[in-house]
Amino acid sequence: MLDDIEIARAARLKPIGEVADRLGIPGDALIPYGRHIAKIEHGFVSEARHRPRGKLVLVTAISPTAAGEGKTTTTVGLGDALTRLGRKATICLREPSLGPCFGVKGGAAGGGHAQVVPMEAINLHFTGDFHAITSAHNLLSAMIDNHIYWGNEPRLDGRRMTWRRVLDMNDRMLRHQVNGLGGSADGFPREDGFDITVASEVMAIFCLATDLADLERRLKRIVIGELDARSYATADMIKAAGAMAVLLKDALQPNLVQTLEGTPAFVHGGPFANIAHGCNSVIATETALGLADVVVTEAGFGADLGAEKFLDIKCRKTGLQPDAAVLVATIRALKMHGGVAKEDLGGENVAAMEAGFSNLSRHLENLRKYGLDVVIAINRFASDTDAEVARLRQLCAEAGAPVALATHFADGGRGAEDLARTVLEVLDGPRRQPFGLLYPDDLPLPAKIETVAREIYGAASVEYDGRAARKLAEYGERGFGGLPVCIAKTQASFSADPQRRGAPSGHVLPVRDVRLAAGAEFVVAICGSIMTMPGLPRVPAATRIGLDAEGRVVGLS
Amino acid sequence: MLDDIEIARAARLKPIGEVADRLGIPGDALIPYGRHIAKIEHGFVSEARHRPRGKLVLVTAISPTAAGEGKTTTTVGLGDALTRLGRKATICLREPSLGPCFGVKGGAAGGGHAQVVPMEAINLHFTGDFHAITSAHNLLSAMIDNHIYWGNEPRLDGRRMTWRRVLDMNDRMLRHQVNGLGGSADGFPREDGFDITVASEVMAIFCLATDLADLERRLKRIVIGELDARSYATADMIKAAGAMAVLLKDALQPNLVQTLEGTPAFVHGGPFANIAHGCNSVIATETALGLADVVVTEAGFGADLGAEKFLDIKCRKTGLQPDAAVLVATIRALKMHGGVAKEDLGGENVAAMEAGFSNLSRHLENLRKYGLDVVIAINRFASDTDAEVARLRQLCAEAGAPVALATHFADGGRGAEDLARTVLEVLDGPRRQPFGLLYPDDLPLPAKIETVAREIYGAASVEYDGRAARKLAEYGERGFGGLPVCIAKTQASFSADPQRRGAPSGHVLPVRDVRLAAGAEFVVAICGSIMTMPGLPRVPAATRIGLDAEGRVVGLS
């Protein structure tokens, strides 16, 4: 089989106007970025968002393993299959981050015959949204330190600034630094550091904002640290939000591209799935729902993280409700959850798969707690044996969940037609339970964390580091107790220990730190060590990426 | 009079396809970025660059003062006037840098009725070229530290790395920093810092590269520091150049926009005019020359810096030759060169203007040393008196230089028709002297610096700090002696002392430091203190920039 970039390059792309036409987007609402990418104008977006809405399908997955699950490819394959079955379908994905492209990962626009294209552009600068977010974030950073440098009013406490800087780059050297060295004209020395752009609160705000006015309202509310008087300092107090909104204005318009098979795809926003909420922009999702009959979207990591945040943060804030969920798994990954090491995945092992099914089963139960009807999607590998598949079908039947096998990676949309039919049965049938969120807004913050820990993670209890507990209490006292929580935890396990696969229970969730994202409107609870600035591996993918003699990109896959 | 953004917003822009049509650029060679901006495809560019070429007019100026001279507006006005006179004209400008927009300066796309548009887009993210340059630069930075972190071969000497990081932001806190703090997983502590993106060698390379292959060749040659064995370490040694070229591939295609009057404008690249060469990209200039009959382009700061580098670096490397130069001055600025303070510029002062004419006269003589025919352009202000104008005309006549008054700021192209006619007389007439560079390639580096100091600055001698002299000798020994020099000096004076206006002579040029830009292919000589990362003022322009109720940008002017 060809590699991703070769498949993408061989594809015959439709002009973006034709793709837009499928969704009834008029030409004058398109802002082209080349021939195969367009942004959709604010004016049309604000009208389309308020039309009668299509059905929303949330694609999520079991806890990720090194074996790979294929959530993005399943989203693409399902969208293409729905199109093949005659539905007016579209998909909504996050934009890939540039930094990881040059590390281990390569591109992040799907894979095989289930990709969004133009793959190179999407994986590299695309329409510049992340660059705009980087600029807006760092403008605030520069304005904070400049405000302190000149001693402007209101007086900021330079020792208590929490706003860092960002770059869309994997660069461990920037995690912890002392800035402002060099002398009195060069600022004032203080501890600081850079996160990767996807971890920026500006990214989360961008993805949750419903329009430009809401964007600016949220930017103003960003808490940057404290005033000399210990009350919270905001971006508004140093008059930074207007210029930040100006930098983000064009970027906030959703991006339209296409799959390899020509299904329209909204690829917009890309918040980290740990310290942010990990799904594409509200504006893109709502626009898609106003234009298509079925919208397939994806949330980051496993369902305990991605789906939980999609539901308890994004849906809570917007009133969005998925009409069905697709829970993606592979037999290989289930075997890893059953205790098999990656290098031993070759042979048949029904028992291990059965043991690992506990992970899938827990995610399934969790999604049902929101009243969701769930379809299990098995992303099939050639190495899966008939016995493994048969037993898996049986386990799903016992769990009362419809299941479909899909081969979209090798076969494109044709390979996901069974899955699409199974999803359509759910969408076209009556809703079995009412949709509901996991906890109400007015539950105190610690109780919200405890609810997620108990109901979703299977934890027995939550333990707070002393400072985390104090800060959490302070957020409540200062009027932020009504916000939802965004839990940053390893994606590899329901527990905070990445080694505990399957469906651990009775464990303790350790909350090491908490952070207030007042503009994004959630409180982050950090459980265990969370990396907000990745590093590069010993041999970065960048060393293999380059241009060939014809000036074409090679090595990006 | 309306402010810049109001004038720009009131303009009726042509679709970019119509603008391209004037130059015979076919629609399929355009890569649209919205309706009024396009990049021109590499394929068409490489063909157009080799067509018979139009005439090239270099716009430069007297030494800048706080009164302002209007080099960019003159470039725009002259282009528009040439169009009005029936010539197939185009202009070539640098892209504005984002950082300074939020500081003192506001936008940098011309002003009044002599602007390039869409002004907001050009001043903000435009086509993302600077973001691409920032990414490519910082990818190299991350790969260098990652290479050291993992102890990869060849062994880099972590104490002798000279490659810094960049952001397109005015942020003094990042000038000097210690990175790599936090522990063994977070790199290794070392001194480092950020420059503004326009100061990056990648920016200079981008602007001097003739095509993608030349770009990659130059990126490979960047000297990043030293190996353990004290020889130079290059970007090629850590396999970074391929991925950097991939990040720059699309950006390298020139950007086409228009003036308020619809004259096609190439706005591409934006190297600093002190530690880099300060003019727009070679690719854009050559493409413009292949498509238009007259191309008007601008070089940064006064003629001692901008024009000297345009000629001795850009022209030397490419074989470009201006067919005429326009030397821009204002009566106000001449009076400042004659000793008047900015606050005293109100009244008539023929004597001061006459004294300050020495600055203009020196620049004129200098330009003639290259064999250039020079037209003096007086950017007229309403406050200029008839007596001042009459005397200035007389002085120009005595200097043997044609002079024209222009009012393009208030009147657009109509206000620069006299100037255009004067320029056309030169262009259409016989060349009076052959074009020649100031020094040959094979002159030793110190002699090159001394030639510029003596011939252009009027200095008596050059003094080197000990380390600068040693490094300069080392560059020669290591095979870089054939490169031209790029002198970083205050723009406010012919001397290194910004207080010495007019035409100082007999002074000493102090060379404090030198830097090798092996990829850009010049040696930087730093004379006096040069800021490579600006700061923000007490009240940054950013505090006034924002969106109005209709979502339009305000405060950017």
Coordinates of C-alpha atoms in Angstrom, one line a residue, chain B residues 21-469:
Chain B
D21 CA -4.6 40.5 -15.8
R22 CA -2.9 43.9 -16.2
L23 CA 0.4 42.1 -15.9
G24 CA -0.7 39.2 -18.1
I25 CA -0.7 36.7 -15.2
P26 CA -3.1 33.9 -16.2
G27 CA -5.8 32.9 -13.7
D28 CA -4.3 29.4 -13.2
A29 CA -1.0 30.9 -12.0
L30 CA -2.9 32.6 -9.1
I31 CA -3.3 31.0 -5.7
P32 CA -6.0 33.2 -4.1
Y33 CA -6.0 34.2 -0.4
G34 CA -9.4 35.7 -0.3
R35 CA -10.6 37.9 -3.1
H36 CA -7.9 40.6 -3.1
I37 CA -4.7 38.8 -2.4
A38 CA -3.0 36.0 -4.4
K39 CA 0.3 34.2 -4.5
I40 CA 1.8 33.5 -7.9
E41 CA 2.7 29.9 -8.5
H42 CA 6.3 28.7 -8.6
G43 CA 5.9 27.4 -12.1
F44 CA 4.8 30.7 -13.6
V45 CA 7.3 32.6 -11.6
S46 CA 10.2 30.6 -12.8
E47 CA 9.1 31.3 -16.4
A48 CA 8.3 35.0 -15.9
R49 CA 11.6 35.7 -14.2
H50 CA 13.5 34.9 -17.3
R51 CA 11.5 37.1 -19.7
P52 CA 13.0 40.3 -21.1
R53 CA 12.9 42.8 -18.3
G54 CA 11.3 46.1 -17.7
K55 CA 13.1 49.1 -16.1
L56 CA 13.9 49.1 -12.4
V57 CA 13.5 52.3 -10.3
L58 CA 15.0 52.2 -6.8
V59 CA 13.3 54.5 -4.2
T60 CA 15.5 55.5 -1.4
A61 CA 15.7 58.5 0.9
I62 CA 17.8 60.9 3.0
S63 CA 18.7 59.8 6.5
P64 CA 15.4 59.3 8.3
T65 CA 14.3 61.9 10.9
A66 CA 11.4 62.0 13.3
A67 CA 9.7 64.3 10.7
G68 CA 9.1 61.4 8.4
E69 CA 10.1 61.2 4.7
G70 CA 7.5 59.0 3.0
K71 CA 9.6 56.5 1.1
T72 CA 6.8 53.9 1.0
T73 CA 4.1 56.4 0.0
T74 CA 6.4 57.8 -2.7
T75 CA 6.9 54.3 -4.1
V76 CA 3.1 53.8 -4.2
G77 CA 2.4 57.2 -5.6
L78 CA 5.0 56.9 -8.3
G79 CA 3.6 53.5 -9.3
D80 CA 0.1 54.9 -9.5
A81 CA 1.3 58.0 -11.5
L82 CA 3.2 55.8 -14.0
T83 CA 0.0 53.8 -14.4
R84 CA -1.9 57.1 -15.0
L85 CA 0.6 58.1 -17.6
G86 CA -0.1 54.9 -19.5
R87 CA 2.9 52.8 -18.5
K88 CA 2.5 49.1 -17.5
A89 CA 3.9 49.7 -14.0
T90 CA 4.1 47.7 -10.8
I91 CA 5.7 48.2 -7.4
C92 CA 7.6 45.9 -5.1
L93 CA 7.5 46.4 -1.3
R94 CA 8.4 44.6 1.8
E95 CA 5.7 42.9 3.9
P96 CA 5.0 44.7 7.2
S97 CA 6.1 43.1 10.5
L98 CA 3.3 42.2 12.9
G99 CA 5.2 43.1 16.1
P100 CA 5.7 46.9 15.4
C101 CA 2.0 47.2 14.5
F102 CA 1.1 46.8 18.1
G103 CA 3.9 49.1 19.3
V104 CA 4.3 52.7 18.3
K105 CA 4.0 52.4 14.6
G106 CA 0.7 51.0 13.5
G107 CA 0.5 49.7 10.0
A108 CA 3.2 49.8 7.3
A109 CA 1.4 49.6 4.0
G110 CA 1.8 53.2 2.9
G111 CA -0.5 55.9 4.1
G112 CA -3.1 58.5 3.1
H113 CA -4.1 58.1 -0.6
A114 CA -0.9 56.2 -1.3
Q115 CA -1.5 52.7 0.2
V116 CA -1.4 49.1 -0.8
V117 CA -4.6 47.2 0.0
P118 CA -6.3 45.3 1.6
M119 CA -4.5 47.3 4.3
E120 CA -5.7 45.3 7.3
A121 CA -4.8 41.9 5.9
I122 CA -1.4 43.1 4.7
N123 CA -0.6 44.6 8.1
L124 CA -1.8 41.5 10.0
H125 CA -1.2 37.9 9.0
F126 CA -1.3 38.5 5.2
T127 CA -0.5 35.2 3.5
G128 CA 1.4 33.9 6.5
D129 CA 4.9 34.3 5.1
F130 CA 6.3 35.7 8.3
H131 CA 4.7 32.9 10.3
A132 CA 6.3 30.4 8.0
I133 CA 9.7 32.0 8.5
T134 CA 9.1 32.1 12.3
S135 CA 8.3 28.4 12.2
A136 CA 11.2 27.4 10.0
H137 CA 13.6 29.4 12.2
N138 CA 12.3 27.9 15.4
L139 CA 12.3 24.4 14.0
L140 CA 16.0 24.7 13.5
S141 CA 16.4 26.1 17.1
A142 CA 14.5 23.1 18.5
M143 CA 16.4 20.7 16.4
I144 CA 19.7 22.1 17.6
D145 CA 18.9 21.8 21.2
N146 CA 17.3 18.4 20.7
H147 CA 20.5 17.2 18.9
I148 CA 22.6 18.3 21.9
Y149 CA 20.1 16.9 24.4
W150 CA 20.3 13.4 22.8
G151 CA 24.1 13.6 22.3
N152 CA 23.7 13.0 18.6
E153 CA 26.6 13.0 16.1
P154 CA 28.3 15.3 15.1
R155 CA 28.8 16.6 18.6
L156 CA 27.8 20.2 18.9
D157 CA 29.5 22.4 21.5
G158 CA 26.5 23.6 23.5
R159 CA 28.4 26.6 24.8
R160 CA 29.1 27.9 21.3
M161 CA 25.7 27.9 19.7
T162 CA 24.9 31.2 18.0
W163 CA 21.4 30.4 16.6
R164 CA 18.7 32.1 18.6
R165 CA 14.9 31.9 18.4
V166 CA 12.4 34.4 16.9
L167 CA 8.9 35.7 17.3
D168 CA 7.1 38.4 15.2
M169 CA 6.4 40.4 18.4
N170 CA 7.9 43.3 20.2
D171 CA 8.8 41.6 23.5
R172 CA 11.8 42.9 25.3
M173 CA 11.5 40.2 28.0
L174 CA 12.7 37.6 25.5
R175 CA 16.0 39.4 24.5
H176 CA 18.1 37.6 27.1
Q177 CA 17.0 34.4 28.8
V178 CA 18.2 31.2 30.3
N179 CA 16.4 28.2 28.8
G180 CA 16.5 24.5 29.6
L181 CA 15.7 24.9 33.3
G182 CA 13.5 22.4 35.1
G183 CA 15.6 19.3 35.3
S184 CA 17.2 16.7 33.1
A185 CA 14.1 15.9 31.0
D186 CA 13.8 19.6 30.1
G187 CA 17.0 20.2 28.2
F188 CA 20.2 21.7 29.6
P189 CA 20.4 25.3 30.9
R190 CA 22.0 27.7 28.5
E191 CA 21.9 31.4 27.7
D192 CA 19.7 32.2 24.8
G193 CA 17.2 34.7 23.5
F194 CA 14.7 35.7 20.9
D195 CA 15.0 38.2 18.0
I196 CA 12.1 39.6 16.1
T197 CA 11.3 37.5 13.0
V198 CA 12.4 40.2 10.5
A199 CA 15.9 39.9 12.0
S200 CA 16.1 36.2 11.3
E201 CA 18.7 35.0 8.8
V202 CA 16.0 32.8 7.5
M203 CA 14.2 36.0 6.5
A204 CA 17.3 37.3 4.7
I205 CA 17.7 33.9 2.9
F206 CA 14.1 33.9 1.9
C207 CA 14.5 37.3 0.3
L208 CA 17.7 36.5 -1.5
A209 CA 16.9 33.0 -2.7
T210 CA 16.3 32.7 -6.4
D211 CA 14.2 29.5 -6.3
L212 CA 13.3 26.6 -4.0
A213 CA 16.6 24.8 -4.7
D214 CA 18.6 27.9 -4.0
L215 CA 16.5 28.4 -0.8
E216 CA 17.4 24.9 0.4
R217 CA 21.1 25.3 -0.5
R218 CA 21.3 28.4 1.5
L219 CA 19.4 27.0 4.5
K220 CA 21.8 24.1 4.6
R221 CA 24.7 26.5 4.8
I222 CA 23.4 28.4 7.9
V223 CA 26.1 28.4 10.6
I224 CA 24.4 27.5 13.9
G225 CA 27.5 27.5 16.1
E226 CA 30.5 25.3 16.5
L227 CA 31.2 21.6 16.7
D228 CA 33.2 20.3 19.7
A229 CA 36.2 20.5 17.4
R230 CA 35.7 24.3 16.9
S231 CA 34.8 24.1 13.2
Y232 CA 31.5 25.6 12.1
A233 CA 28.3 23.6 12.6
T234 CA 25.7 24.0 9.9
A235 CA 21.9 23.4 9.6
D236 CA 22.8 20.7 7.1
M237 CA 24.8 18.7 9.7
I238 CA 21.6 18.2 11.8
K239 CA 19.4 17.5 8.8
A240 CA 17.2 20.5 9.4
A241 CA 17.2 22.2 6.0
G242 CA 14.7 19.9 4.2
A243 CA 11.9 20.4 6.8
M244 CA 12.7 24.1 6.9
A245 CA 12.3 24.3 3.1
V246 CA 9.0 22.5 3.3
L247 CA 7.8 25.1 5.8
L248 CA 8.8 27.9 3.4
K249 CA 7.8 26.3 0.1
D250 CA 4.4 28.1 -0.3
A251 CA 5.6 31.3 1.3
L252 CA 8.3 31.7 -1.3
Q253 CA 5.7 32.4 -4.0
P254 CA 5.3 36.1 -4.3
N255 CA 2.2 37.9 -3.1
L256 CA 0.2 40.1 -5.4
V257 CA -2.0 42.9 -4.2
Q258 CA -3.0 46.4 -5.5
T259 CA -2.6 50.0 -4.6
L260 CA -5.7 52.1 -3.8
E261 CA -5.7 53.0 -7.5
G262 CA -5.4 49.4 -8.7
T263 CA -1.8 49.3 -9.7
P264 CA -0.4 45.8 -9.2
A265 CA 1.8 45.5 -6.2
F266 CA 4.2 42.7 -5.2
V267 CA 4.5 42.7 -1.4
H268 CA 6.9 40.0 -0.5
G269 CA 9.5 39.4 2.2
G270 CA 10.6 41.9 4.8
P271 CA 14.2 41.6 6.1
F272 CA 15.4 44.1 8.7
A273 CA 17.3 47.0 7.2
N274 CA 20.1 46.8 9.7
I275 CA 21.3 43.3 10.4
A276 CA 19.8 42.2 7.1
H277 CA 19.6 43.9 3.7
G278 CA 16.2 45.5 4.0
C279 CA 14.5 45.1 0.6
N280 CA 11.8 42.8 -0.8
S281 CA 12.4 39.4 -2.2
V282 CA 14.6 38.7 -5.3
I283 CA 11.9 36.4 -6.6
A284 CA 9.2 39.2 -6.4
T285 CA 11.5 41.8 -8.0
E286 CA 12.5 39.6 -10.8
T287 CA 9.0 38.4 -11.5
A288 CA 7.8 42.0 -11.5
L289 CA 10.5 42.9 -14.0
G290 CA 9.5 40.0 -16.3
L291 CA 5.9 41.3 -16.3
A292 CA 5.9 45.1 -16.2
D293 CA 7.6 47.8 -18.2
V294 CA 8.5 49.8 -15.1
V295 CA 9.0 48.4 -11.6
V296 CA 9.3 50.7 -8.6
T297 CA 10.9 49.2 -5.5
E298 CA 12.0 50.5 -2.1
A299 CA 14.9 49.8 0.2
G300 CA 14.8 50.4 3.9
F301 CA 16.1 53.4 5.9
G302 CA 18.3 56.1 4.2
A303 CA 20.4 55.5 1.1
D304 CA 23.5 54.9 3.1
L305 CA 21.9 51.7 4.5
G306 CA 19.1 50.6 2.3
A307 CA 20.3 51.6 -1.1
E308 CA 23.9 50.5 -0.3
K309 CA 22.7 47.1 0.6
F310 CA 20.2 46.9 -2.2
L311 CA 23.1 47.5 -4.6
D312 CA 26.1 45.8 -2.9
I313 CA 24.1 42.7 -1.7
K314 CA 20.9 42.2 -3.7
C315 CA 22.2 43.5 -7.1
R316 CA 25.6 41.9 -6.6
K317 CA 24.1 38.4 -6.1
T318 CA 21.5 38.6 -8.9
G319 CA 22.8 40.9 -11.5
L320 CA 19.9 43.3 -11.0
Q321 CA 20.6 46.9 -12.0
P322 CA 18.4 49.9 -11.2
D323 CA 17.8 52.1 -14.2
A324 CA 17.2 55.1 -12.0
A325 CA 17.1 56.0 -8.4
V326 CA 14.6 58.3 -6.6
L327 CA 15.9 60.0 -3.5
V328 CA 13.0 61.1 -1.3
A329 CA 13.2 64.0 1.1
T330 CA 10.9 66.4 2.8
I331 CA 11.6 70.0 3.6
R332 CA 10.7 69.3 7.2
A333 CA 13.3 66.5 7.4
L334 CA 16.0 68.7 5.7
K335 CA 15.3 71.4 8.3
M336 CA 15.8 68.8 11.0
H337 CA 19.1 67.8 9.4
G338 CA 19.9 71.5 9.5
G339 CA 19.5 71.5 13.3
V340 CA 15.9 72.3 13.9
A341 CA 14.0 70.4 16.6
K342 CA 10.8 68.6 15.7
E343 CA 8.7 70.9 17.8
D344 CA 10.1 74.0 16.0
L345 CA 9.3 72.8 12.4
G346 CA 6.3 75.0 12.1
G347 CA 7.7 78.2 10.6
E348 CA 9.7 79.0 7.5
N349 CA 13.4 78.4 7.8
V350 CA 15.3 78.5 4.5
A351 CA 18.7 78.6 6.2
A352 CA 18.1 75.5 8.2
M353 CA 16.8 73.7 5.1
E354 CA 19.9 74.8 3.2
A355 CA 22.2 73.5 6.0
G356 CA 20.3 70.2 6.0
F357 CA 20.6 69.9 2.3
S358 CA 24.1 68.5 3.0
N359 CA 22.5 65.2 4.0
L360 CA 20.7 65.0 0.7
S361 CA 23.7 66.0 -1.3
R362 CA 25.9 63.3 0.3
H363 CA 23.3 60.6 -0.5
L364 CA 23.1 62.0 -4.1
E365 CA 26.9 61.8 -4.5
N366 CA 26.9 58.3 -3.1
L367 CA 24.2 57.0 -5.4
R368 CA 26.2 58.4 -8.4
K369 CA 29.2 56.3 -7.3
Y370 CA 27.2 53.3 -8.5
G371 CA 26.6 55.0 -11.9
L372 CA 22.9 55.7 -11.0
D373 CA 20.9 58.6 -12.4
V374 CA 19.0 60.1 -9.5
V375 CA 15.8 62.0 -9.3
I376 CA 15.0 64.0 -6.2
A377 CA 11.4 63.6 -4.9
I378 CA 10.2 66.2 -2.5
N379 CA 7.3 64.8 -0.6
R380 CA 5.4 68.1 -0.1
F381 CA 3.7 69.2 3.1
A382 CA 1.1 72.0 3.2
S383 CA 3.4 73.8 5.7
D384 CA 6.3 74.0 3.2
T385 CA 6.6 77.7 2.1
D386 CA 7.2 79.0 -1.4
A387 CA 10.5 80.4 -0.4
E388 CA 11.7 77.1 0.9
V389 CA 10.5 75.3 -2.2
A390 CA 12.2 77.8 -4.5
R391 CA 15.5 77.5 -2.7
L392 CA 15.4 73.8 -2.7
R393 CA 14.8 73.7 -6.4
Q394 CA 17.8 75.9 -6.8
L395 CA 20.0 73.7 -4.7
C396 CA 18.9 70.6 -6.6
A397 CA 19.7 72.4 -9.9
E398 CA 23.1 73.3 -8.6
A399 CA 23.7 69.6 -7.8
G400 CA 22.7 68.7 -11.3
A401 CA 19.8 66.6 -10.2
P402 CA 16.2 66.7 -11.6
V403 CA 13.7 67.4 -8.9
A404 CA 9.9 67.0 -8.6
L405 CA 7.4 67.8 -5.9
A406 CA 4.8 65.2 -5.1
T407 CA 1.6 65.3 -3.1
H408 CA 0.5 61.6 -3.4
F409 CA -0.3 61.3 0.3
A410 CA -3.2 63.8 -0.1
D411 CA -3.9 63.3 -3.9
G412 CA -2.9 59.8 -4.8
G413 CA -1.2 59.1 -8.1
R414 CA -2.4 62.4 -9.6
G415 CA -0.1 64.1 -7.0
A416 CA 3.0 62.2 -8.3
E417 CA 2.6 62.7 -12.0
D418 CA 5.3 65.4 -12.1
L419 CA 7.6 63.0 -10.4
A420 CA 6.6 60.2 -12.8
R421 CA 7.3 62.4 -15.8
T422 CA 10.7 63.3 -14.4
V423 CA 11.6 59.6 -13.8
L424 CA 10.4 58.7 -17.2
E425 CA 12.7 61.3 -18.8
V426 CA 15.6 59.5 -17.1
L427 CA 14.4 56.0 -18.0
D428 CA 13.6 56.9 -21.6
G429 CA 16.9 58.9 -22.0
P430 CA 20.4 57.4 -22.5
R431 CA 22.2 56.0 -19.5
R432 CA 24.9 58.5 -18.6
Q433 CA 27.3 56.3 -16.7
P434 CA 27.7 52.5 -16.5
F435 CA 26.4 50.8 -13.4
G436 CA 29.0 49.5 -11.0
L437 CA 29.2 48.1 -7.5
L438 CA 31.1 49.8 -4.8
Y439 CA 33.7 47.1 -4.2
P440 CA 34.8 43.8 -5.8
D441 CA 34.0 40.4 -4.3
D442 CA 37.7 39.6 -3.7
L443 CA 38.5 42.6 -1.5
P444 CA 39.2 41.4 2.0
L445 CA 36.3 41.8 4.5
P446 CA 37.9 44.6 6.5
A447 CA 38.7 46.5 3.3
K448 CA 35.1 46.1 2.2
I449 CA 33.9 47.6 5.5
E450 CA 36.4 50.4 5.2
T451 CA 35.3 51.1 1.6
V452 CA 31.7 51.6 2.7
A453 CA 32.7 53.6 5.7
R454 CA 34.9 56.0 3.6
E455 CA 32.9 56.2 0.4
I456 CA 29.4 56.2 1.7
Y457 CA 29.6 57.3 5.4
G458 CA 32.4 59.9 5.0
A459 CA 34.3 58.2 7.9
A460 CA 38.0 58.7 8.3
S461 CA 38.6 55.3 9.6
V462 CA 37.2 52.1 11.1
E463 CA 37.9 50.8 14.6
Y464 CA 37.3 47.2 15.5
D465 CA 36.7 45.7 18.9
G466 CA 39.3 43.0 19.5
R467 CA 36.8 40.1 19.2
A468 CA 35.2 41.6 16.0
A469 CA 38.6 41.8 14.3

